[in-house]
GROMACS .gro file of N, CA, C and O in nm:
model
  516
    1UNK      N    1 -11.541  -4.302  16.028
    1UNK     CA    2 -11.602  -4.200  15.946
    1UNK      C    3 -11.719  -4.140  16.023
    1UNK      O    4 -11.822  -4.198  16.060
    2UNK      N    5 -11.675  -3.978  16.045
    2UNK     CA    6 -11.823  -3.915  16.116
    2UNK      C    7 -11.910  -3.873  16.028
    2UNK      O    8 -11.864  -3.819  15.927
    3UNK      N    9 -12.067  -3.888  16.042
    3UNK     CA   10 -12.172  -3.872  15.944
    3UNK      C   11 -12.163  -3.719  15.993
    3UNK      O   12 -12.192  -3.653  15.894
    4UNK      N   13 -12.142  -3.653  16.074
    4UNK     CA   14 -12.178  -3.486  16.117
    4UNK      C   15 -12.054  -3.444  16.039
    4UNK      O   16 -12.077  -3.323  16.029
    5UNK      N   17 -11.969  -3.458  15.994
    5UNK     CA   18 -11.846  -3.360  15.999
    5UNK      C   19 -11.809  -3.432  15.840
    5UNK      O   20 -11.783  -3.551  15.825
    6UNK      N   21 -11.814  -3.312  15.709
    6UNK     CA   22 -11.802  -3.331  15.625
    6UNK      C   23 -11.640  -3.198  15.544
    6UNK      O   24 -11.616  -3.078  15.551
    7UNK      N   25 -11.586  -3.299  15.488
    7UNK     CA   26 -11.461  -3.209  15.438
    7UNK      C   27 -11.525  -3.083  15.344
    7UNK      O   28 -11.623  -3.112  15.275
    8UNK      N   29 -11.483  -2.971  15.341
    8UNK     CA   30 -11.530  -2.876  15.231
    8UNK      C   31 -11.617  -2.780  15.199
    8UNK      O   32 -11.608  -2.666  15.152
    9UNK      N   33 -11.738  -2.882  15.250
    9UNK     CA   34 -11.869  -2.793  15.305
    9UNK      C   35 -11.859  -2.721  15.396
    9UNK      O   36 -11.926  -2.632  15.345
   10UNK      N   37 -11.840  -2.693  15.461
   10UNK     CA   38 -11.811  -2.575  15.586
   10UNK      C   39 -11.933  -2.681  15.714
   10UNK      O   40 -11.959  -2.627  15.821
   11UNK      N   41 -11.987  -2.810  15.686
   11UNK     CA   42 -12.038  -2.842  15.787
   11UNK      C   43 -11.968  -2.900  15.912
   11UNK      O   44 -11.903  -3.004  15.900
   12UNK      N   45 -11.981  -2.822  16.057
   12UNK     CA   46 -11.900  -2.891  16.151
   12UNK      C   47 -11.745  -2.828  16.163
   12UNK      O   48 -11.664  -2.868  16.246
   13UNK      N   49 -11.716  -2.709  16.055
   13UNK     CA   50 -11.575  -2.659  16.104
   13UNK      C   51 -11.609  -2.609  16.262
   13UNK      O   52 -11.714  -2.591  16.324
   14UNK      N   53 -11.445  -2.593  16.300
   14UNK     CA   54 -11.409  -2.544  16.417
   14UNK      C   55 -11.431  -2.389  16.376
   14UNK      O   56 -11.393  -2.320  16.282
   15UNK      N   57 -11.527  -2.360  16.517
   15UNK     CA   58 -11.560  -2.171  16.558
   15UNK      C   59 -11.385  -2.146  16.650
   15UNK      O   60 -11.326  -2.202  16.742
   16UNK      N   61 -11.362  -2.039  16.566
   16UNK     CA   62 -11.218  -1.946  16.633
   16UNK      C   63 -11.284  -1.948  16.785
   16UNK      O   64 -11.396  -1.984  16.820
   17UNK      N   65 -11.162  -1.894  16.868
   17UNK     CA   66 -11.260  -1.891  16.981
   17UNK      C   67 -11.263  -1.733  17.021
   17UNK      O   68 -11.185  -1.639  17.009
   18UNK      N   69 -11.403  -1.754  17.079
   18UNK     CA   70 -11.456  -1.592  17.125
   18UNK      C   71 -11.549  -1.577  16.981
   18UNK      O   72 -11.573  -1.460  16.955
   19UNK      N   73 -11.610  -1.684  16.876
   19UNK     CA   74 -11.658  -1.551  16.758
   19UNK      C   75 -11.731  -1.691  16.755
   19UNK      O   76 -11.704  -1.800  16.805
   20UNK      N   77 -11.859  -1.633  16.655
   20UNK     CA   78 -11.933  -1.701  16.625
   20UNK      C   79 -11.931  -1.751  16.480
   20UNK      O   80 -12.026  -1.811  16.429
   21UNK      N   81 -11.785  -1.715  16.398
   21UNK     CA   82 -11.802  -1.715  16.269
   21UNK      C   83 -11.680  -1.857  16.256
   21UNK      O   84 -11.601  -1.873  16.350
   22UNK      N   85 -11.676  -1.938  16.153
   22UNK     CA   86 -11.545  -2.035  16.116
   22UNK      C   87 -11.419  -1.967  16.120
   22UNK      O   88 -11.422  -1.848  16.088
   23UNK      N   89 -11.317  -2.014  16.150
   23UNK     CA   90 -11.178  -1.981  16.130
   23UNK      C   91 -11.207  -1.945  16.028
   23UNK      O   92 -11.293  -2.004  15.964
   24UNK      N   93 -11.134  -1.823  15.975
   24UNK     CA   94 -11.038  -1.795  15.878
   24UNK      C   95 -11.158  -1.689  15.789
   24UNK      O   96 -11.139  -1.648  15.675
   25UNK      N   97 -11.251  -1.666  15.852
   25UNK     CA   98 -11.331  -1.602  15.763
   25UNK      C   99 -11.347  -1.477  15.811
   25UNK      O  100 -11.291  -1.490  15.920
   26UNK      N  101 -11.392  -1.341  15.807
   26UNK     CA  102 -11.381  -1.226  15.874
   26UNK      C  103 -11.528  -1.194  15.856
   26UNK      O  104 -11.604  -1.266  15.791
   27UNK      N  105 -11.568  -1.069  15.925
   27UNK     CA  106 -11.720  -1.055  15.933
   27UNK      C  107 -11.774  -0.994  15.804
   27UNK      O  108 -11.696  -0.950  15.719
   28UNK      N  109 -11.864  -0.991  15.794
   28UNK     CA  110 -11.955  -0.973  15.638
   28UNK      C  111 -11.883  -0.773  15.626
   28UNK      O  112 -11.873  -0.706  15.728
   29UNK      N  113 -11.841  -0.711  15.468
   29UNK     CA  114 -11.808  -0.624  15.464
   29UNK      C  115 -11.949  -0.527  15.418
   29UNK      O  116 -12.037  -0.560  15.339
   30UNK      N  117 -11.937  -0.378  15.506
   30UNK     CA  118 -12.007  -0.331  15.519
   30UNK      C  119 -12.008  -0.247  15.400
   30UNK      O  120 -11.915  -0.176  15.361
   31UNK      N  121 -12.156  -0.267  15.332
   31UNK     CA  122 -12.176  -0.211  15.208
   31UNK      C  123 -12.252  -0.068  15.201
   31UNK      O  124 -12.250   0.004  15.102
   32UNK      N  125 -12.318  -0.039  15.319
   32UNK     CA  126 -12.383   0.104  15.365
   32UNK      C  127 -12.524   0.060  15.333
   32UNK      O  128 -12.598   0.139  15.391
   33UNK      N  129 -12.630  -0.070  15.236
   33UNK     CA  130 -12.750  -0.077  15.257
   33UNK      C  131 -12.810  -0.024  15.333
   33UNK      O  132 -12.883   0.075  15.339
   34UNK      N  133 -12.752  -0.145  15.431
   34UNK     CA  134 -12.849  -0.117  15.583
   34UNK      C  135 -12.901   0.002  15.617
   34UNK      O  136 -13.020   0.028  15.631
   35UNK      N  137 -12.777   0.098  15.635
   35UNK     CA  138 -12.797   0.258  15.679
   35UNK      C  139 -12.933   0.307  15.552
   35UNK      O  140 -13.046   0.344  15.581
   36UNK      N  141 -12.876   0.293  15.417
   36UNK     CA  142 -12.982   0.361  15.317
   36UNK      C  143 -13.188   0.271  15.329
   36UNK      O  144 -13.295   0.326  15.304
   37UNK      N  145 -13.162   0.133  15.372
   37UNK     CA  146 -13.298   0.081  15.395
   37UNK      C  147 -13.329   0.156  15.510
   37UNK      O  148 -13.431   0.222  15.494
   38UNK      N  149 -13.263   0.172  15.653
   38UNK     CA  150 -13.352   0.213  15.742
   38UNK      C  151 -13.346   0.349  15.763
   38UNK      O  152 -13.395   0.400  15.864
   39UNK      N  153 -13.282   0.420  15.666
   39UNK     CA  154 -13.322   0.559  15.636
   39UNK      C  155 -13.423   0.607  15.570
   39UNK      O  156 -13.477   0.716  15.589
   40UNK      N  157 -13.460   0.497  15.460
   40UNK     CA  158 -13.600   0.503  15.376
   40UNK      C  159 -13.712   0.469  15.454
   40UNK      O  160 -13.827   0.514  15.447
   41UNK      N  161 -13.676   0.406  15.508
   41UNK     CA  162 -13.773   0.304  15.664
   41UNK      C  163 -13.824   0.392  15.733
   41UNK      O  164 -13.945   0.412  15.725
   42UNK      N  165 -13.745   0.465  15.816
   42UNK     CA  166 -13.789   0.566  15.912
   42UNK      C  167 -13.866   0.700  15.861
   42UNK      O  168 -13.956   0.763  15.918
   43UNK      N  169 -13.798   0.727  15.725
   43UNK     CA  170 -13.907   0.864  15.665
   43UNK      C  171 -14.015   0.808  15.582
   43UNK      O  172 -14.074   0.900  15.524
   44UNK      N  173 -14.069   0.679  15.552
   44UNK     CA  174 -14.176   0.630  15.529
   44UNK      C  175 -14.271   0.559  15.668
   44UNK      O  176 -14.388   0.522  15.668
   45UNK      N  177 -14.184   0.560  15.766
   45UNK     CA  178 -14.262   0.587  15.878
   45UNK      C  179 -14.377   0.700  15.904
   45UNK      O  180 -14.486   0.702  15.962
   46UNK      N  181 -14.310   0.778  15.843
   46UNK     CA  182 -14.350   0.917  15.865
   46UNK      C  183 -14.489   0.926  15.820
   46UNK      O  184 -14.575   0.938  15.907
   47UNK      N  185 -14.523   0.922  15.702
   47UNK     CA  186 -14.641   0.886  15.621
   47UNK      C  187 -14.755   0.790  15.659
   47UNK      O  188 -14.872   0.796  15.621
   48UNK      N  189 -14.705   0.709  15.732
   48UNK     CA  190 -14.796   0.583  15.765
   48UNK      C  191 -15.009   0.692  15.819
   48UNK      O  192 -15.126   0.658  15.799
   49UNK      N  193 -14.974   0.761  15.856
   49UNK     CA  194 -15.091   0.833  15.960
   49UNK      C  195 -15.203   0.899  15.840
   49UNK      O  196 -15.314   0.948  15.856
   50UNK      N  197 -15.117   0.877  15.710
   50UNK     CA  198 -15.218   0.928  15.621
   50UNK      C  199 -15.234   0.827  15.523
   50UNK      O  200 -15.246   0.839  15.401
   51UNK      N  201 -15.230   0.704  15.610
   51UNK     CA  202 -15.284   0.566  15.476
   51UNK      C  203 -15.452   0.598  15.530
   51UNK      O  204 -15.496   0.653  15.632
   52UNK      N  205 -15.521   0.533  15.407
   52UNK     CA  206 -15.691   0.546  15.469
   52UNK      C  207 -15.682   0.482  15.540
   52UNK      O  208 -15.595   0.401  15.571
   53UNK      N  209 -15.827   0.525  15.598
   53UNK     CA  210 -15.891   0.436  15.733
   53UNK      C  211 -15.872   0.344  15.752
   53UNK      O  212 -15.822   0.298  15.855
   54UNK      N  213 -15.926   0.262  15.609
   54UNK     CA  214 -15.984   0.155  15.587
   54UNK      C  215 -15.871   0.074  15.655
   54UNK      O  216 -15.908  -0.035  15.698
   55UNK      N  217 -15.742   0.106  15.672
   55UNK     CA  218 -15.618   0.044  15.721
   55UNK      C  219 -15.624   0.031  15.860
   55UNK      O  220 -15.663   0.123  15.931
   56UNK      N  221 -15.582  -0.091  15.907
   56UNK     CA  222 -15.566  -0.097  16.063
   56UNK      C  223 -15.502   0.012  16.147
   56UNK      O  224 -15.396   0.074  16.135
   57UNK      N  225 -15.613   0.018  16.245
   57UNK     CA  226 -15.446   0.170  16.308
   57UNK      C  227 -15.338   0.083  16.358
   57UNK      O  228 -15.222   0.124  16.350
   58UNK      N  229 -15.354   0.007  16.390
   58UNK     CA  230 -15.219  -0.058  16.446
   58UNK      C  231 -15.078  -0.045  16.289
   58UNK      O  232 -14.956  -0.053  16.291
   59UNK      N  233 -15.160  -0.026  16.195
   59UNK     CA  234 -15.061   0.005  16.046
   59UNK      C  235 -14.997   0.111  16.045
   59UNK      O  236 -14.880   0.144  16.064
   60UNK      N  237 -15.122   0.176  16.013
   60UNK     CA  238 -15.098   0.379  16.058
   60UNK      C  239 -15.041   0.437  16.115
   60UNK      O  240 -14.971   0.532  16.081
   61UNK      N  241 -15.069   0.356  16.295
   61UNK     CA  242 -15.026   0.474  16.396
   61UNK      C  243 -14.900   0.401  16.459
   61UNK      O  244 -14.815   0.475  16.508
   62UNK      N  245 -14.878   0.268  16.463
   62UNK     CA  246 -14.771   0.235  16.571
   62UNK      C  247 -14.641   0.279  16.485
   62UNK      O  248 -14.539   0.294  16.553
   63UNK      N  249 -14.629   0.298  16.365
   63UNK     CA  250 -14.474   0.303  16.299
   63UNK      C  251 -14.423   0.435  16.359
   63UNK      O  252 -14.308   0.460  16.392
   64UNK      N  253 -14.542   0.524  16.366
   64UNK     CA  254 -14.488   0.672  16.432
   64UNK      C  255 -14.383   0.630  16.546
   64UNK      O  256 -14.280   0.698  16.545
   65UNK      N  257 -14.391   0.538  16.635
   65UNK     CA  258 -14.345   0.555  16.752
   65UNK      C  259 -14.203   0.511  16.714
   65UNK      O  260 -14.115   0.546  16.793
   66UNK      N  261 -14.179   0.464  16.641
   66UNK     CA  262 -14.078   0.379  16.560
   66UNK      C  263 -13.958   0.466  16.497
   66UNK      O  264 -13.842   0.431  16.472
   67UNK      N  265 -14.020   0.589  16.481
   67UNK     CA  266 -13.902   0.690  16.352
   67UNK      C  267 -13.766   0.712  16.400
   67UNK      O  268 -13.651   0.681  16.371
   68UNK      N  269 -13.845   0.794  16.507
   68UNK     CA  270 -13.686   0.824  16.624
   68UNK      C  271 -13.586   0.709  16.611
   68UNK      O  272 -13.473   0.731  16.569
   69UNK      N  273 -13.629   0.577  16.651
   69UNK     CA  274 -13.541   0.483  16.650
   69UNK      C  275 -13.442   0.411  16.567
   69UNK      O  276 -13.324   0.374  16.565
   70UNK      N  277 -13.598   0.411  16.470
   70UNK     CA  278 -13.494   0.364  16.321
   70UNK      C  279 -13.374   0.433  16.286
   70UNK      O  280 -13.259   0.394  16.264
   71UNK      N  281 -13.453   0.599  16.287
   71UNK     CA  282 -13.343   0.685  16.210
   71UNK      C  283 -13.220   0.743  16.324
   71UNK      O  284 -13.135   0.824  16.287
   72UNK      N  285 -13.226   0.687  16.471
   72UNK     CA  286 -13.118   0.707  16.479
   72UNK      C  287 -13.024   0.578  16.451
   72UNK      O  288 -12.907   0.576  16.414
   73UNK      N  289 -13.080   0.510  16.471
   73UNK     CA  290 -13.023   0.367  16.375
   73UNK      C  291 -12.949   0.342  16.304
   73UNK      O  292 -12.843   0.280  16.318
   74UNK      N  293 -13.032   0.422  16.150
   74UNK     CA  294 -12.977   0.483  16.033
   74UNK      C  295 -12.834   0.574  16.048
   74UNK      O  296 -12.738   0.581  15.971
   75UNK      N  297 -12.861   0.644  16.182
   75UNK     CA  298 -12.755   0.780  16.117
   75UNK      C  299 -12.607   0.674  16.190
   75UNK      O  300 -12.492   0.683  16.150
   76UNK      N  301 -12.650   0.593  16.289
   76UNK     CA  302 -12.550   0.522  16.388
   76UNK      C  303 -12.519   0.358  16.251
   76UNK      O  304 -12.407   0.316  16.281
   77UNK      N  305 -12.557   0.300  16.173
   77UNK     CA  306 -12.497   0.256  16.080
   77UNK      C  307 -12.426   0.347  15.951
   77UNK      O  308 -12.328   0.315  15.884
   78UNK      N  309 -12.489   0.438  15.943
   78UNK     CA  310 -12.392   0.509  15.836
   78UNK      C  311 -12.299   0.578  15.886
   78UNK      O  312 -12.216   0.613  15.803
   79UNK      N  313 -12.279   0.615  16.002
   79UNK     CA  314 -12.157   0.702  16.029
   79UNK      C  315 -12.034   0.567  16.047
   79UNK      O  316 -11.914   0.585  16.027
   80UNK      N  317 -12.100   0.421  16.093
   80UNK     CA  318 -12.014   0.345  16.136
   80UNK      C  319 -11.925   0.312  16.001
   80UNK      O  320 -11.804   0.289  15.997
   81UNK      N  321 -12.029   0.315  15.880
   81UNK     CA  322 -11.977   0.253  15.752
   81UNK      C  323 -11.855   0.349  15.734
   81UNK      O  324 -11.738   0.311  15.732
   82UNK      N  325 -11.908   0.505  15.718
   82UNK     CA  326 -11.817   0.617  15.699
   82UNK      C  327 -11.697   0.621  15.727
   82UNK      O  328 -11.601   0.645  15.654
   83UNK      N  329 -11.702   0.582  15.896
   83UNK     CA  330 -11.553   0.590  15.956
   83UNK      C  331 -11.489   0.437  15.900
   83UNK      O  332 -11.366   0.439  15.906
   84UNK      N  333 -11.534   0.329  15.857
   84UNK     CA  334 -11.441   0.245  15.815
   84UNK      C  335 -11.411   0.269  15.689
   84UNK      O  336 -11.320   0.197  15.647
   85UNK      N  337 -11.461   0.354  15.602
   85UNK     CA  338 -11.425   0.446  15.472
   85UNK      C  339 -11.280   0.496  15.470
   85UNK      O  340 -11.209   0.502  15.369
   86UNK      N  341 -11.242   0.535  15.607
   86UNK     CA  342 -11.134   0.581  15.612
   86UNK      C  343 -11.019   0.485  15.604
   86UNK      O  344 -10.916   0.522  15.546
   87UNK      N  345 -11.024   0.408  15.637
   87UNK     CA  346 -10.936   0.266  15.689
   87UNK      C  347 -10.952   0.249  15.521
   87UNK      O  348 -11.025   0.288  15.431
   88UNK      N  349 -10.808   0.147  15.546
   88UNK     CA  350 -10.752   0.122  15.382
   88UNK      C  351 -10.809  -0.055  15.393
   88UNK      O  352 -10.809  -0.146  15.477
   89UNK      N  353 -10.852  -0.034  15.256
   89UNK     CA  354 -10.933  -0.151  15.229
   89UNK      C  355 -11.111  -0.166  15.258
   89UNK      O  356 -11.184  -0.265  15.260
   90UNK      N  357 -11.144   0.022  15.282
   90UNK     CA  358 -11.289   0.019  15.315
   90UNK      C  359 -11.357  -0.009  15.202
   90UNK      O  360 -11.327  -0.039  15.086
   91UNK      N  361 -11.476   0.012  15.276
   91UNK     CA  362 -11.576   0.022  15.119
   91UNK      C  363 -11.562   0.105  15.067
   91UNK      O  364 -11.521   0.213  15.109
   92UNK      N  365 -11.610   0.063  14.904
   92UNK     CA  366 -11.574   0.182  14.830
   92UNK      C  367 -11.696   0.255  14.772
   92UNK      O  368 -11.804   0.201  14.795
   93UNK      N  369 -11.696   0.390  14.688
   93UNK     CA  370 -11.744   0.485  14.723
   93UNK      C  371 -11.916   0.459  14.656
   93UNK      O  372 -11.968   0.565  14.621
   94UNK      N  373 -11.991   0.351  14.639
   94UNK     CA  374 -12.077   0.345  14.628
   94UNK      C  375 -12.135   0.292  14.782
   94UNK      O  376 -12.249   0.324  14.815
   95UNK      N  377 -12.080   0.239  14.842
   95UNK     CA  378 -12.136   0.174  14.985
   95UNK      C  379 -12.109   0.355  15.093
   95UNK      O  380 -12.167   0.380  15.199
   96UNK      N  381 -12.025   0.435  15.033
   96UNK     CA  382 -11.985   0.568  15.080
   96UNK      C  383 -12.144   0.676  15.050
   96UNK      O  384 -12.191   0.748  15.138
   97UNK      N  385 -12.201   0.663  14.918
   97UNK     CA  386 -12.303   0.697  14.882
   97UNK      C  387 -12.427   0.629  14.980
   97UNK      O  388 -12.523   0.693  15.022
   98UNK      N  389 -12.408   0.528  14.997
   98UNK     CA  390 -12.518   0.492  15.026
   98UNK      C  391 -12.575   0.456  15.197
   98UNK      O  392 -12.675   0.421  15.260
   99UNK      N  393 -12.418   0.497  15.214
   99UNK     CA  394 -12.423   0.548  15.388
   99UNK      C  395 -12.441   0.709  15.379
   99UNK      O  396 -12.459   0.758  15.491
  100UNK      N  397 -12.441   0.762  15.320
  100UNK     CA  398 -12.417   0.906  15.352
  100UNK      C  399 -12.593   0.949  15.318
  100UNK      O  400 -12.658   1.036  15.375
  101UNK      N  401 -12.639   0.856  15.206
  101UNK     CA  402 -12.809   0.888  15.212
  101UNK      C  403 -12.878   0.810  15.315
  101UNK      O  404 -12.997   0.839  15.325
  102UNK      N  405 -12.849   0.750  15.367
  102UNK     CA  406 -12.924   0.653  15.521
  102UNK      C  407 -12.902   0.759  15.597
  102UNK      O  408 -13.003   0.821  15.632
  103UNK      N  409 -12.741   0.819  15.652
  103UNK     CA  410 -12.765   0.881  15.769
  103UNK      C  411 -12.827   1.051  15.722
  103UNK      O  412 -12.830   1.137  15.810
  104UNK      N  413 -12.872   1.082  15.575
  104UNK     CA  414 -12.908   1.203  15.568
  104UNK      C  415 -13.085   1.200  15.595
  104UNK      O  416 -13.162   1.289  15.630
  105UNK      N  417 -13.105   1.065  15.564
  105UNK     CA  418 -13.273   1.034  15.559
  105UNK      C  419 -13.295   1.029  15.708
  105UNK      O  420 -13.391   1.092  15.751
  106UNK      N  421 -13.216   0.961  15.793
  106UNK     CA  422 -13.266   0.943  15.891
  106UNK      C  423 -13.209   1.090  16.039
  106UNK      O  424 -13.224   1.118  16.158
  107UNK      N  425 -13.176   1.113  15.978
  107UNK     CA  426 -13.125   1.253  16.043
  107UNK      C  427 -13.261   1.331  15.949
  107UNK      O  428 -13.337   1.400  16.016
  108UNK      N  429 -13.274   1.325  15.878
  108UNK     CA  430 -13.430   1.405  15.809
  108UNK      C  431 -13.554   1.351  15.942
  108UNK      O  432 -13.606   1.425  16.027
  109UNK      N  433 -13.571   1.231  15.926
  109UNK     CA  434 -13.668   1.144  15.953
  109UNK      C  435 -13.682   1.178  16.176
  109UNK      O  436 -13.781   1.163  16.247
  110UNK      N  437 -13.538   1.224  16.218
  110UNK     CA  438 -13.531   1.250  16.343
  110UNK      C  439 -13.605   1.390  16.366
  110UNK      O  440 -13.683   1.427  16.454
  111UNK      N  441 -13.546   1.459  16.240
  111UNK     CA  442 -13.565   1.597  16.311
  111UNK      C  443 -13.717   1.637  16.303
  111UNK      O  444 -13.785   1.702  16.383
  112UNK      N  445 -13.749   1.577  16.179
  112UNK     CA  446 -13.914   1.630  16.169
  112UNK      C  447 -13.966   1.540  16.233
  112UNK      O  448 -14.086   1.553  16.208
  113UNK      N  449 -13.949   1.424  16.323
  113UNK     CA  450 -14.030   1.375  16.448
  113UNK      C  451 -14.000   1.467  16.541
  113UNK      O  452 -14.101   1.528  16.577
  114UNK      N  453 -13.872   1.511  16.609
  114UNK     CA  454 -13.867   1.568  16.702
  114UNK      C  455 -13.962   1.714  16.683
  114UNK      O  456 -14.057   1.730  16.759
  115UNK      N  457 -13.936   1.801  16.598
  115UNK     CA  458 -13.989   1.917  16.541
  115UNK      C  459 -14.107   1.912  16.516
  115UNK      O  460 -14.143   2.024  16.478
  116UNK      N  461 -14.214   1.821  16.517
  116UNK     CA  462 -14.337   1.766  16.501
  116UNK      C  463 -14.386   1.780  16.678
  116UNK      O  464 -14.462   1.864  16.726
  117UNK      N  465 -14.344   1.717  16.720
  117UNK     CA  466 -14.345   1.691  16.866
  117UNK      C  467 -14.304   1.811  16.949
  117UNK      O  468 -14.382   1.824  17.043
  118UNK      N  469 -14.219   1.895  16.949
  118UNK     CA  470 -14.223   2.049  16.981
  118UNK      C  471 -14.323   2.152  16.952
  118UNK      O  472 -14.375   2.237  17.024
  119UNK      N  473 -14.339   2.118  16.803
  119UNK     CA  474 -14.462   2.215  16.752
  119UNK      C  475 -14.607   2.185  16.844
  119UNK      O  476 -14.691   2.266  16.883
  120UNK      N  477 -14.603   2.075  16.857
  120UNK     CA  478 -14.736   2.013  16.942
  120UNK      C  479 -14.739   2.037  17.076
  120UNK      O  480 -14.838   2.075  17.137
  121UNK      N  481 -14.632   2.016  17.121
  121UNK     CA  482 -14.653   2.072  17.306
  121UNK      C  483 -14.694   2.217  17.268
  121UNK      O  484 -14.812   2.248  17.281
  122UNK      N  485 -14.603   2.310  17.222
  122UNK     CA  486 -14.595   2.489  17.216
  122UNK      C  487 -14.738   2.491  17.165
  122UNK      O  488 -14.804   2.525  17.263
  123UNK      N  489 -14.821   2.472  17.063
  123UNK     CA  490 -14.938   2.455  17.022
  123UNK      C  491 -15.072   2.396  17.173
  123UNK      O  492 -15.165   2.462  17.219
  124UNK      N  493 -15.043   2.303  17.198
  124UNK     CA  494 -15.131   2.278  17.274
  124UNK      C  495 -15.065   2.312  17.408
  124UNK      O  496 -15.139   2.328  17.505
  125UNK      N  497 -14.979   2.321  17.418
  125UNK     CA  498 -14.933   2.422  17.585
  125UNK      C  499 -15.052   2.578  17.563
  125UNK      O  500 -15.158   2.603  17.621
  126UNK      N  501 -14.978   2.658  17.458
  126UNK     CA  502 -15.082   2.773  17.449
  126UNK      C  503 -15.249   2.800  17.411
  126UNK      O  504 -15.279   2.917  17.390
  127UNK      N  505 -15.338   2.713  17.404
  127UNK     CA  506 -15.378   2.709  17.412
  127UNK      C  507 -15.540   2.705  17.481
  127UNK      O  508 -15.555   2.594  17.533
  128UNK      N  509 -15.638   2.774  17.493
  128UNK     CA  510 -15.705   2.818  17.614
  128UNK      C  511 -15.815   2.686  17.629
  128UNK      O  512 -15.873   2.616  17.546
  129UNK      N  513 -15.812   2.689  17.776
  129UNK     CA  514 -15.932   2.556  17.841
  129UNK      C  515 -16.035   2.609  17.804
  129UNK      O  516 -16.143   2.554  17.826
   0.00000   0.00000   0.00000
């Protein structure tokens, strides 16, 4: 009798090989969260620069650097959810909703960083010494 290896519990099954998950189980099904949290994520990034002072800048200012990333993040988990939408047996149309507002937030959340950041060079490019 091995004390490590118990019937039922899933402690000590055999990993398929090549995966990190037990035989017979398939990977977690994609519900579109993810995409809708780090779509909310990245356009509440946005805001961080007008918490008060009184707030650390490291609070304030480092999430800025962050938006771009998240929200392409965002738009690169919700399009992934989308296209398995198509496939029979996808998620269904609430995980469809809720990929389609992740990659709309974070496609929001890209453009007015990038468009923020244009306005600012053209602004301080023209500008006299």
């Amino acid at each position: 009798m091995s004390a490590d290896r118990h019937e039922g519990d899933g402690v000590g099954e055999r990993l398929a090989v090549g995966t990190a998950e037990p035989s017979g189980t398939g990977p977690a099904p994609r519900t579109g969260t993810r995409s809708l949290l780090l779509g909310l994520g990245a356009v509440a990034m946005g805001a961080c620069p007008w918490l008060p002072e009184a707030v650390s800048p490291w609070i304030r200012f480092f999430p800025v650097y962050l938006i771009v990333p998240v929200g392409i993040w965002a738009i690169a988990s919700g399009v992934g959810v989308l296209r398995a939408a198509g496939a029979v047996g996808g998620p269904g149309p609430a995980a469809r909703r809720r990929a389609w507002g992740g990659t709309v937030l974070g496609t929001v959340a890209v453009l007015v960083a990038v468009g923020a950041a244009i306005w600012a060079f053209v602004v301080l490019s023209t500008m006299n010494a």
